[in-house]
PDB file of C-alpha atoms in Angstrom:
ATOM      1  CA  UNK A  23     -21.390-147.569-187.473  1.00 68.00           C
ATOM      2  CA  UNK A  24     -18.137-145.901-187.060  1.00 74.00           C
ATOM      3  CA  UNK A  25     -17.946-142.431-185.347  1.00 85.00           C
ATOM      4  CA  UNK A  26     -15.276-139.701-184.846  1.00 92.00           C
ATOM      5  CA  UNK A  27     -15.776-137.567-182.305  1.00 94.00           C
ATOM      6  CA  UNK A  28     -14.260-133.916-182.267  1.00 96.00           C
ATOM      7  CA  UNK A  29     -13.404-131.556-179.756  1.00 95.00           C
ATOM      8  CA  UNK A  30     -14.006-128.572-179.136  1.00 96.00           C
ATOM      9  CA  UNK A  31     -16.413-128.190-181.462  1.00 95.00           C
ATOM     10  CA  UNK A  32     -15.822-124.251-181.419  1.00 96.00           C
ATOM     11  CA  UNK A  33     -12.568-122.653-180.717  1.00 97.00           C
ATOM     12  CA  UNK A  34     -12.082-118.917-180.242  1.00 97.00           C
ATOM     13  CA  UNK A  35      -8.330-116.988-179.481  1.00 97.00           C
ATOM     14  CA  UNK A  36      -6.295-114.670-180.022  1.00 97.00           C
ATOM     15  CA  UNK A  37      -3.124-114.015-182.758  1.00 97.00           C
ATOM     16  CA  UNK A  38       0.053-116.069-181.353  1.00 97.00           C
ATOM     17  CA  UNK A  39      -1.870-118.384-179.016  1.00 97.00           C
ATOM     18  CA  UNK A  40      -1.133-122.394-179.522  1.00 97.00           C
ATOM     19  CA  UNK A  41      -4.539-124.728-179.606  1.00 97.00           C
ATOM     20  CA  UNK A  42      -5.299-128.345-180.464  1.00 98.00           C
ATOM     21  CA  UNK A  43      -8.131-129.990-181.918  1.00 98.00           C
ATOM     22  CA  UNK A  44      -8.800-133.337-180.761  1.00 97.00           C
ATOM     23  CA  UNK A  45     -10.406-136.311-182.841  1.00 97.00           C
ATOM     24  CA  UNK A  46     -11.888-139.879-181.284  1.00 95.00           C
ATOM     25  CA  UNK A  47     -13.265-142.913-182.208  1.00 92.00           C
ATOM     26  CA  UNK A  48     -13.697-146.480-180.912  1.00 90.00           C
ATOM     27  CA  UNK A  49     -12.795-147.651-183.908  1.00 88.00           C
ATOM     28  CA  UNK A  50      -9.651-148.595-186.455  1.00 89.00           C
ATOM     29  CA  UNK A  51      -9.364-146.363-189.187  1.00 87.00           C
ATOM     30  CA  UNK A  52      -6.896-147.237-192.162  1.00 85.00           C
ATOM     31  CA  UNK A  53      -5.583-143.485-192.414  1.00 87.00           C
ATOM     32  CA  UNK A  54      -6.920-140.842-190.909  1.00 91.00           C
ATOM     33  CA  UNK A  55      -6.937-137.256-192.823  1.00 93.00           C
ATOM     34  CA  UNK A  56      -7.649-133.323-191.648  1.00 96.00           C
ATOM     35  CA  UNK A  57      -9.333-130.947-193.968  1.00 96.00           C
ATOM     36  CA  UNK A  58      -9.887-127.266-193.695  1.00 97.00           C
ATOM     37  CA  UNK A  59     -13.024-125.644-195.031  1.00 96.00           C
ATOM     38  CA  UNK A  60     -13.361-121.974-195.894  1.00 94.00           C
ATOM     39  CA  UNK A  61     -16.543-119.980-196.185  1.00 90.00           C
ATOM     40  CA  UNK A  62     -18.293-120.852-199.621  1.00 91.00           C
ATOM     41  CA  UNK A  63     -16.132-123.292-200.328  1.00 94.00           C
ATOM     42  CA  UNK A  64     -15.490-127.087-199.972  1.00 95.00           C
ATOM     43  CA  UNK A  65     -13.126-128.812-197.502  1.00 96.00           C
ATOM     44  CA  UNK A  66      -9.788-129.224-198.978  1.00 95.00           C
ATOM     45  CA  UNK A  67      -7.253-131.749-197.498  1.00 93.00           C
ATOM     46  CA  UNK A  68      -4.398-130.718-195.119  1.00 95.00           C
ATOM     47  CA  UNK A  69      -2.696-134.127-194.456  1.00 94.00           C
ATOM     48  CA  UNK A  70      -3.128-137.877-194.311  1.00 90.00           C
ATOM     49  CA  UNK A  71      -1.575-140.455-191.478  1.00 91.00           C
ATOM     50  CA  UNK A  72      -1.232-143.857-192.326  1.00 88.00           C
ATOM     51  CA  UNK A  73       0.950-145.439-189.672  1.00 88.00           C
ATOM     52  CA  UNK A  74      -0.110-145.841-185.783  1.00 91.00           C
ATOM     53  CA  UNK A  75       2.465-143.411-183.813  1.00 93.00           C
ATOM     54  CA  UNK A  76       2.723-140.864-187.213  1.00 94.00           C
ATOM     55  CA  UNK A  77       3.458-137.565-186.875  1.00 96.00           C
ATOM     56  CA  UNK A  78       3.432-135.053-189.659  1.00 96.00           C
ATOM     57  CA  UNK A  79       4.224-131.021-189.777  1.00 96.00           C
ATOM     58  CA  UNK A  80       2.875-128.797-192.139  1.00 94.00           C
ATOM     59  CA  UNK A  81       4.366-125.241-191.454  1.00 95.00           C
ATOM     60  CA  UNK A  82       2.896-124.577-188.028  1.00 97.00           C
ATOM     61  CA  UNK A  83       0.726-127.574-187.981  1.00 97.00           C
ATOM     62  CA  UNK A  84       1.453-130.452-186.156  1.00 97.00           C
ATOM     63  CA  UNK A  85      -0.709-133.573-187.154  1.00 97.00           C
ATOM     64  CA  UNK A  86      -0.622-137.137-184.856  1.00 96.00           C
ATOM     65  CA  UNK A  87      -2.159-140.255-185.200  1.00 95.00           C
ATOM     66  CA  UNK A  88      -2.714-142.411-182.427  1.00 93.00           C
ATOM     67  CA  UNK A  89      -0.402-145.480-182.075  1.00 92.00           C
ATOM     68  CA  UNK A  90      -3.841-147.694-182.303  1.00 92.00           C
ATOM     69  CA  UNK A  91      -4.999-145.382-185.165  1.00 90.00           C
ATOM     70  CA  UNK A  92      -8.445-144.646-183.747  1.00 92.00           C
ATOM     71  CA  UNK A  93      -7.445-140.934-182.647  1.00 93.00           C
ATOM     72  CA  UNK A  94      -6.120-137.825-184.014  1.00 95.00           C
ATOM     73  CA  UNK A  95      -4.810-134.846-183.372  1.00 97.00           C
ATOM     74  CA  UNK A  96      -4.086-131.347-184.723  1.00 97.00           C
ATOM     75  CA  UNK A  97      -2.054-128.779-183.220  1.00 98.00           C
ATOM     76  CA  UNK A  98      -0.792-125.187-184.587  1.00 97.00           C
ATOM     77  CA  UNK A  99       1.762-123.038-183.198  1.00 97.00           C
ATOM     78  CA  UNK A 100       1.625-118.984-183.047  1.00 97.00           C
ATOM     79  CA  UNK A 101      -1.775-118.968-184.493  1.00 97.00           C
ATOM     80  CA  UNK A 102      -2.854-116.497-187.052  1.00 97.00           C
ATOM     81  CA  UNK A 103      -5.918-114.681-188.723  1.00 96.00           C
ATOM     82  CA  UNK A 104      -5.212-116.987-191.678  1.00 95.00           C
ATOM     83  CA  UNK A 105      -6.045-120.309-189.772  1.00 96.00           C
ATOM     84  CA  UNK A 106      -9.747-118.972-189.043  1.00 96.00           C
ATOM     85  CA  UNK A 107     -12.067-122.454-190.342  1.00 96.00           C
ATOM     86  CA  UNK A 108     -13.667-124.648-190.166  1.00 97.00           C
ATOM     87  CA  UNK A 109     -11.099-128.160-189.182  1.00 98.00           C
ATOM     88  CA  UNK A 110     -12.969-131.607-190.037  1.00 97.00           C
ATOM     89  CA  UNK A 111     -11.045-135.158-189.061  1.00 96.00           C
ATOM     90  CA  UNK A 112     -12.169-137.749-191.005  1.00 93.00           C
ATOM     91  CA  UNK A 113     -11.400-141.387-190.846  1.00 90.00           C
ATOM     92  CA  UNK A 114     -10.765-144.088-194.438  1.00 85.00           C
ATOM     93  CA  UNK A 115     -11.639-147.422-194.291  1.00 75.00           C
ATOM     94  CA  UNK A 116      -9.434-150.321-196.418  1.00 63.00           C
ATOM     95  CA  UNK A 117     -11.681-152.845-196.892  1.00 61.00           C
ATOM     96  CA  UNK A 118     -14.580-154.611-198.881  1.00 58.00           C
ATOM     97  CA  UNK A 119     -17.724-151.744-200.313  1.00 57.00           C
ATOM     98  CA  UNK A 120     -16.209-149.375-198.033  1.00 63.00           C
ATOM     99  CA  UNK A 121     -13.003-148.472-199.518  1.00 66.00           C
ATOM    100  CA  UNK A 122     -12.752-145.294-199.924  1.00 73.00           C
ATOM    101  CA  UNK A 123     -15.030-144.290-197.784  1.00 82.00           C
ATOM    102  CA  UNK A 124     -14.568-141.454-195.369  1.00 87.00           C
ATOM    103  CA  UNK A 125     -15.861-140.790-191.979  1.00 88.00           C
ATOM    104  CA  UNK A 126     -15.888-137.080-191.241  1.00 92.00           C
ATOM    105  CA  UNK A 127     -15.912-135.760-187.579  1.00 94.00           C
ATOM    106  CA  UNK A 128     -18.238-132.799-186.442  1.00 94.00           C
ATOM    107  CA  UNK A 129     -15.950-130.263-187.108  1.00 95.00           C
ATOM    108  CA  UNK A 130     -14.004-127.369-184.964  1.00 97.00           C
ATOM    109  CA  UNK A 131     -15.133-123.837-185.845  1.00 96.00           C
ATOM    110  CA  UNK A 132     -11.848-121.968-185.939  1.00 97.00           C
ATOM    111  CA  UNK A 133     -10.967-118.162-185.065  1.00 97.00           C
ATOM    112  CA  UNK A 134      -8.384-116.760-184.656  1.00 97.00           C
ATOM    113  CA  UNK A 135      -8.777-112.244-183.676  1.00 97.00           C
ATOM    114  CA  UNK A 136      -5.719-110.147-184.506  1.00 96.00           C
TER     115      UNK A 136
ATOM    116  CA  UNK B  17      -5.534-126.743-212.082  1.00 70.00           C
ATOM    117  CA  UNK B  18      -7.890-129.648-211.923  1.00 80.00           C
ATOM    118  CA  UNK B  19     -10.803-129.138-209.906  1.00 92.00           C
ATOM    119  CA  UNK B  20     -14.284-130.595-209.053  1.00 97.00           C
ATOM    120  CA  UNK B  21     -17.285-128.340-210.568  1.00 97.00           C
ATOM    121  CA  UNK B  22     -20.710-128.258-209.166  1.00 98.00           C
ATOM    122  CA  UNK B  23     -23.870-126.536-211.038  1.00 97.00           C
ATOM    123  CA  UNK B  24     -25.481-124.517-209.958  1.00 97.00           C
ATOM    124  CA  UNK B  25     -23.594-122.557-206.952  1.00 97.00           C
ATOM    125  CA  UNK B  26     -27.023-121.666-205.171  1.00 97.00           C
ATOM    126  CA  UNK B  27     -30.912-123.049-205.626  1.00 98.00           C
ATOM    127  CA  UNK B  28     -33.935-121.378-203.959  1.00 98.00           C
ATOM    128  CA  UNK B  29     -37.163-123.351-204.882  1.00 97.00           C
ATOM    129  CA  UNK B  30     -40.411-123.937-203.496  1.00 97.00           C
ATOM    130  CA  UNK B  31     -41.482-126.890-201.715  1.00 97.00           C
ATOM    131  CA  UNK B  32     -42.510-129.401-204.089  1.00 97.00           C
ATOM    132  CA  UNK B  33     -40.720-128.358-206.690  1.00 97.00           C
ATOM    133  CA  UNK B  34     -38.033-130.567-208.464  1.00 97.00           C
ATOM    134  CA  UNK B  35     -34.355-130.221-207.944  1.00 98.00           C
ATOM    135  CA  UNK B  36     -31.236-131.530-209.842  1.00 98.00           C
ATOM    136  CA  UNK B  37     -27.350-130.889-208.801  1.00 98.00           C
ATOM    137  CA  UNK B  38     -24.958-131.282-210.991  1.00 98.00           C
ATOM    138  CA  UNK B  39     -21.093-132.424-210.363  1.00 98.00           C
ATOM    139  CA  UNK B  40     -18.036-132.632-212.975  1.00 98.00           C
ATOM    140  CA  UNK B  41     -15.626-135.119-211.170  1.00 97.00           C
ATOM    141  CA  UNK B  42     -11.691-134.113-211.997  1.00 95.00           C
ATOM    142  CA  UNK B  43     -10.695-136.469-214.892  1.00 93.00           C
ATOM    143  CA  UNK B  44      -8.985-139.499-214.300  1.00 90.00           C
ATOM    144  CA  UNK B  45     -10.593-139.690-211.105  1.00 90.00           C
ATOM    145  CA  UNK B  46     -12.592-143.003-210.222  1.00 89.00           C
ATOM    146  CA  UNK B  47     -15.026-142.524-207.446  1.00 91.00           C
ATOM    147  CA  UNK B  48     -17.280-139.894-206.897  1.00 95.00           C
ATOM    148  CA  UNK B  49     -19.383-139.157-203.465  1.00 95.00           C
ATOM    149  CA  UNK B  50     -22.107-136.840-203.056  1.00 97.00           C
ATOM    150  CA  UNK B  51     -22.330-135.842-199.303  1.00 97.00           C
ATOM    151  CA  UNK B  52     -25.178-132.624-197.415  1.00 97.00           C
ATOM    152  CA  UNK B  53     -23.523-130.181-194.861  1.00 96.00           C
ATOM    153  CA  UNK B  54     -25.772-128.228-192.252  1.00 94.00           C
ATOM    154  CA  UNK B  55     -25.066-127.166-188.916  1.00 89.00           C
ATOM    155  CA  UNK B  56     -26.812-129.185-186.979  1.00 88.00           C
ATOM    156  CA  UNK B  57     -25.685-132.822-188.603  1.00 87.00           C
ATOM    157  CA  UNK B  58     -22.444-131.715-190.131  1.00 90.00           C
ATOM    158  CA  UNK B  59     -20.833-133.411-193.553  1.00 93.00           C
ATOM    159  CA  UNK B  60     -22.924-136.623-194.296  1.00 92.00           C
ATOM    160  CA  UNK B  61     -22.344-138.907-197.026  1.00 93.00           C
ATOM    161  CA  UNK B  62     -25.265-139.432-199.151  1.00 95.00           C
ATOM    162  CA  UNK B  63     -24.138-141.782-201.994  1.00 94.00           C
ATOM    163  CA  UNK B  64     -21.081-142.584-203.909  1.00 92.00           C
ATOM    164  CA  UNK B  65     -20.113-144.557-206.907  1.00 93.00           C
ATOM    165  CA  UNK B  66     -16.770-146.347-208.485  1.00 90.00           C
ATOM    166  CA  UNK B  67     -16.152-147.014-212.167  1.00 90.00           C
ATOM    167  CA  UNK B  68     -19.665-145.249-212.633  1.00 93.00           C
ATOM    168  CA  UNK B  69     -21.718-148.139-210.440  1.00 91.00           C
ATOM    169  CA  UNK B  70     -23.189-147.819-207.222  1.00 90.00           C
ATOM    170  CA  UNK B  71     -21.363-148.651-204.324  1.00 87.00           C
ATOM    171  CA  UNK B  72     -23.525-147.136-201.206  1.00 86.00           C
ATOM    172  CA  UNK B  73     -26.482-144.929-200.982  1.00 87.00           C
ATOM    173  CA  UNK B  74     -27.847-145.959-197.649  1.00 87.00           C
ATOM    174  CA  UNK B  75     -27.048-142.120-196.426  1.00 88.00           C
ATOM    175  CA  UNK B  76     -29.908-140.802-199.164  1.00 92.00           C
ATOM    176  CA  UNK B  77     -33.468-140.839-198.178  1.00 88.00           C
ATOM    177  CA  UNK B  78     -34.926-143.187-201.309  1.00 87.00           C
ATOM    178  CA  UNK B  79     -38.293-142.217-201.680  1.00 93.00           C
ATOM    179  CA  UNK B  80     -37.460-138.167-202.911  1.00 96.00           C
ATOM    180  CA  UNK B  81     -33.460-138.630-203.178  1.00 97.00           C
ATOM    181  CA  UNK B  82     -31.702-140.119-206.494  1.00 96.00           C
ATOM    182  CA  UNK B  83     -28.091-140.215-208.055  1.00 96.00           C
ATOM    183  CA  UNK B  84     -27.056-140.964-211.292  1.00 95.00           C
ATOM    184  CA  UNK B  85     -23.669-141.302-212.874  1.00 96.00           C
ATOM    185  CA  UNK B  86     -24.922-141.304-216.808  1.00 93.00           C
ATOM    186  CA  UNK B  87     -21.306-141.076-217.833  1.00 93.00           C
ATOM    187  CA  UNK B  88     -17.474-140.517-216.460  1.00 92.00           C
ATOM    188  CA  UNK B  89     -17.754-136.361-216.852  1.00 95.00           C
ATOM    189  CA  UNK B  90     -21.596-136.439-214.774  1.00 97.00           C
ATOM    190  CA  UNK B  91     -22.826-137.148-211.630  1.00 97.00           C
ATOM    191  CA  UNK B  92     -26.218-135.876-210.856  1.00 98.00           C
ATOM    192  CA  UNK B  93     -28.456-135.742-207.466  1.00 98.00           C
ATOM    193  CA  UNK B  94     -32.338-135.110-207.752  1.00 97.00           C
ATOM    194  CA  UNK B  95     -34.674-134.565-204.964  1.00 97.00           C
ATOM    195  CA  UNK B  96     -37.970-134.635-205.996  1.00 97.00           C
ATOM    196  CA  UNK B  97     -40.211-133.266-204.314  1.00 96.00           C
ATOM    197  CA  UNK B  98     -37.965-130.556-202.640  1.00 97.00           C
ATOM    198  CA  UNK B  99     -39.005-130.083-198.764  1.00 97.00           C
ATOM    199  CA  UNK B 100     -38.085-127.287-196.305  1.00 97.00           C
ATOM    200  CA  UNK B 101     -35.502-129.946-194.194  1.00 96.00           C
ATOM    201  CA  UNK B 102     -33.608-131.050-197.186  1.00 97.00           C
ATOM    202  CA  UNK B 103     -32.002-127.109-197.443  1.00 97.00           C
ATOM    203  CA  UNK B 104     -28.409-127.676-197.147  1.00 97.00           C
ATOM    204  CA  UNK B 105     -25.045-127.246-198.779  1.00 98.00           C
ATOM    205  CA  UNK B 106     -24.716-130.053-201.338  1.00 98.00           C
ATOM    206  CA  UNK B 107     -21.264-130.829-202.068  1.00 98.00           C
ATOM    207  CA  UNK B 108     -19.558-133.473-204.893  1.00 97.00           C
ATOM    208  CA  UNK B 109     -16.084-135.091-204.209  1.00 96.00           C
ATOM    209  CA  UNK B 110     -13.944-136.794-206.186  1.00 94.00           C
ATOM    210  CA  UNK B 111     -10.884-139.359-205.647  1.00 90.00           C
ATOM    211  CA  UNK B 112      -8.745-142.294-206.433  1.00 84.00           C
ATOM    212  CA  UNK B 113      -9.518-145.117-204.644  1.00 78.00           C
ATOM    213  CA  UNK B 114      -7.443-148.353-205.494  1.00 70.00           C
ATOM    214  CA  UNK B 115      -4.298-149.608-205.200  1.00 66.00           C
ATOM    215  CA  UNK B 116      -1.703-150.588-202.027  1.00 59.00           C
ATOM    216  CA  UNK B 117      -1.263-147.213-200.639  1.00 53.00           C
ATOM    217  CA  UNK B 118      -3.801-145.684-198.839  1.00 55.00           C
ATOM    218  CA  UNK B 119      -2.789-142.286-198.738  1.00 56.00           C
ATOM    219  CA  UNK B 120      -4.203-142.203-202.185  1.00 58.00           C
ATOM    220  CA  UNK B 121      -7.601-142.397-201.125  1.00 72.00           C
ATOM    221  CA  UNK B 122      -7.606-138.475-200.994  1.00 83.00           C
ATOM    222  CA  UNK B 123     -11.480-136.661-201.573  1.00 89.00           C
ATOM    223  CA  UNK B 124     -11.223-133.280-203.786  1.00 93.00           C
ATOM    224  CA  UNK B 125     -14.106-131.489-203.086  1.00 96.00           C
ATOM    225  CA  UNK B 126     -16.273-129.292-205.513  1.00 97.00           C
ATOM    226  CA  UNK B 127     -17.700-125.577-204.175  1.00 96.00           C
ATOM    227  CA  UNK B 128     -21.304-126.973-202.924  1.00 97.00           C
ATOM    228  CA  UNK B 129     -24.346-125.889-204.079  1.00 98.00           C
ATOM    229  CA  UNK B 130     -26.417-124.285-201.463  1.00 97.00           C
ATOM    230  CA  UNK B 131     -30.056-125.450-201.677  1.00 98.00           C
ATOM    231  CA  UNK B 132     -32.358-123.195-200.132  1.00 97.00           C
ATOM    232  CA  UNK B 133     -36.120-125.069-199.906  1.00 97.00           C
ATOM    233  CA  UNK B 134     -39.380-122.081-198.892  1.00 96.00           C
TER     234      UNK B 134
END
């Protein structure tokens, strides 16, 4: 059974501060992808890596994937209000009945005070 | 905008009682999944199908869980009968899965329908 671990699960700062959420497994994951879920509603996707070593940027997020692909990470600069969430890694698998297939973390509880 | 719909938003029932979700997958899309969210256990996938046919629903508890695909613009999940444990948000995704590049394999998920068991 594959497993992502997240941390910190809960993350509380204030307006302007930098964080990073972290996201760990022992095992290979085809791409990796980071969704961000708002009160009432479903996750909705934020990015995908694909290649060991990637790094992506999204406005004030900064998105890595390991160079073995088993870890993650997300970081945001100058936070704001607007970021408050919930963050959820989750981890795709290539092959066979699992294609498809996603592996979501625990999640990291976001907020951000003004 | 293309979006995944779920029926109904929110469900209170008594224990016992019979309970069917209902998902509308975003056209054109091939797999559906059908995944619970609490607190304690986070997002865990229940079932999901491609092209309409089973592919894994080792995540569902058999004996009171089903899921049906009946045709390409349905997906339903039934719990019969409803207990206390199984209240939860219930959320339907839908993707593309296929092809060389795997960035496709992107999940679009509906709003949830909170189940709420007494």
């Amino acid at each position: 059974t594959q497993l992502l671990e997240q941390s910190p699960q809960f993350l509380s700062i204030q307006e302007g501060e930098n964080l990073t959420v972290y996201c760990n497994s022992s095992s290979v994951f085809s791409s990796l992808q980071w969704y961000r879920q708002e009160p009432g509603e479903g996750p909705v996707l934020l990015v995908t890596v694909v290649t060991g070593g990637e790094v992506k940027k999204l406005k004030r997020l900064t998105f890595q994937f390991g160079d073995a692909r088993k870890d993650s990470s997300l970081h945001i600069t100058a936070a704001q209000p607007g970021d408050t969430g919930l963050y959820l890694c989750a981890g795709a698998n290539a092959g066979g009945t699992s294609y498809g297939k996603l592996t979501f973390g625990q999640g990291t509880i976001l907020t951000v005070h003004p | 905008d293309a979006r995944v719909t779920q029926t109904p938003r929110h469900k209170v029932t008594e224990m016992g009682q019979e309970v069917t979700m209902r998902c509308q997958p975003i056209l054109g899309h091939n797999t559906v999944f059908w995944y619970r969210q609490t607190m304690m256990q986070g997002l865990e996938l229940l079932a999901y199908f491609r092209n309409r046919a089973p592919l894994d629903d080792s995540g569902m508890p058999k004996d009171r869980f089903s899921a049906e695909m009946p045709d390409a613009t349905l997906a339903t999940l039934k719990i019969q009968p409803s207990e206390p444990r199984d209240s939860a948000v219930y959320f339907c995704a839908s993707g593309w899965t296929g092809g060389v590049y795997l960035a496709k394999n992107i999940q679009y998920f509906g709003a949830g329908t909170r189940l709420s068991v007494l």
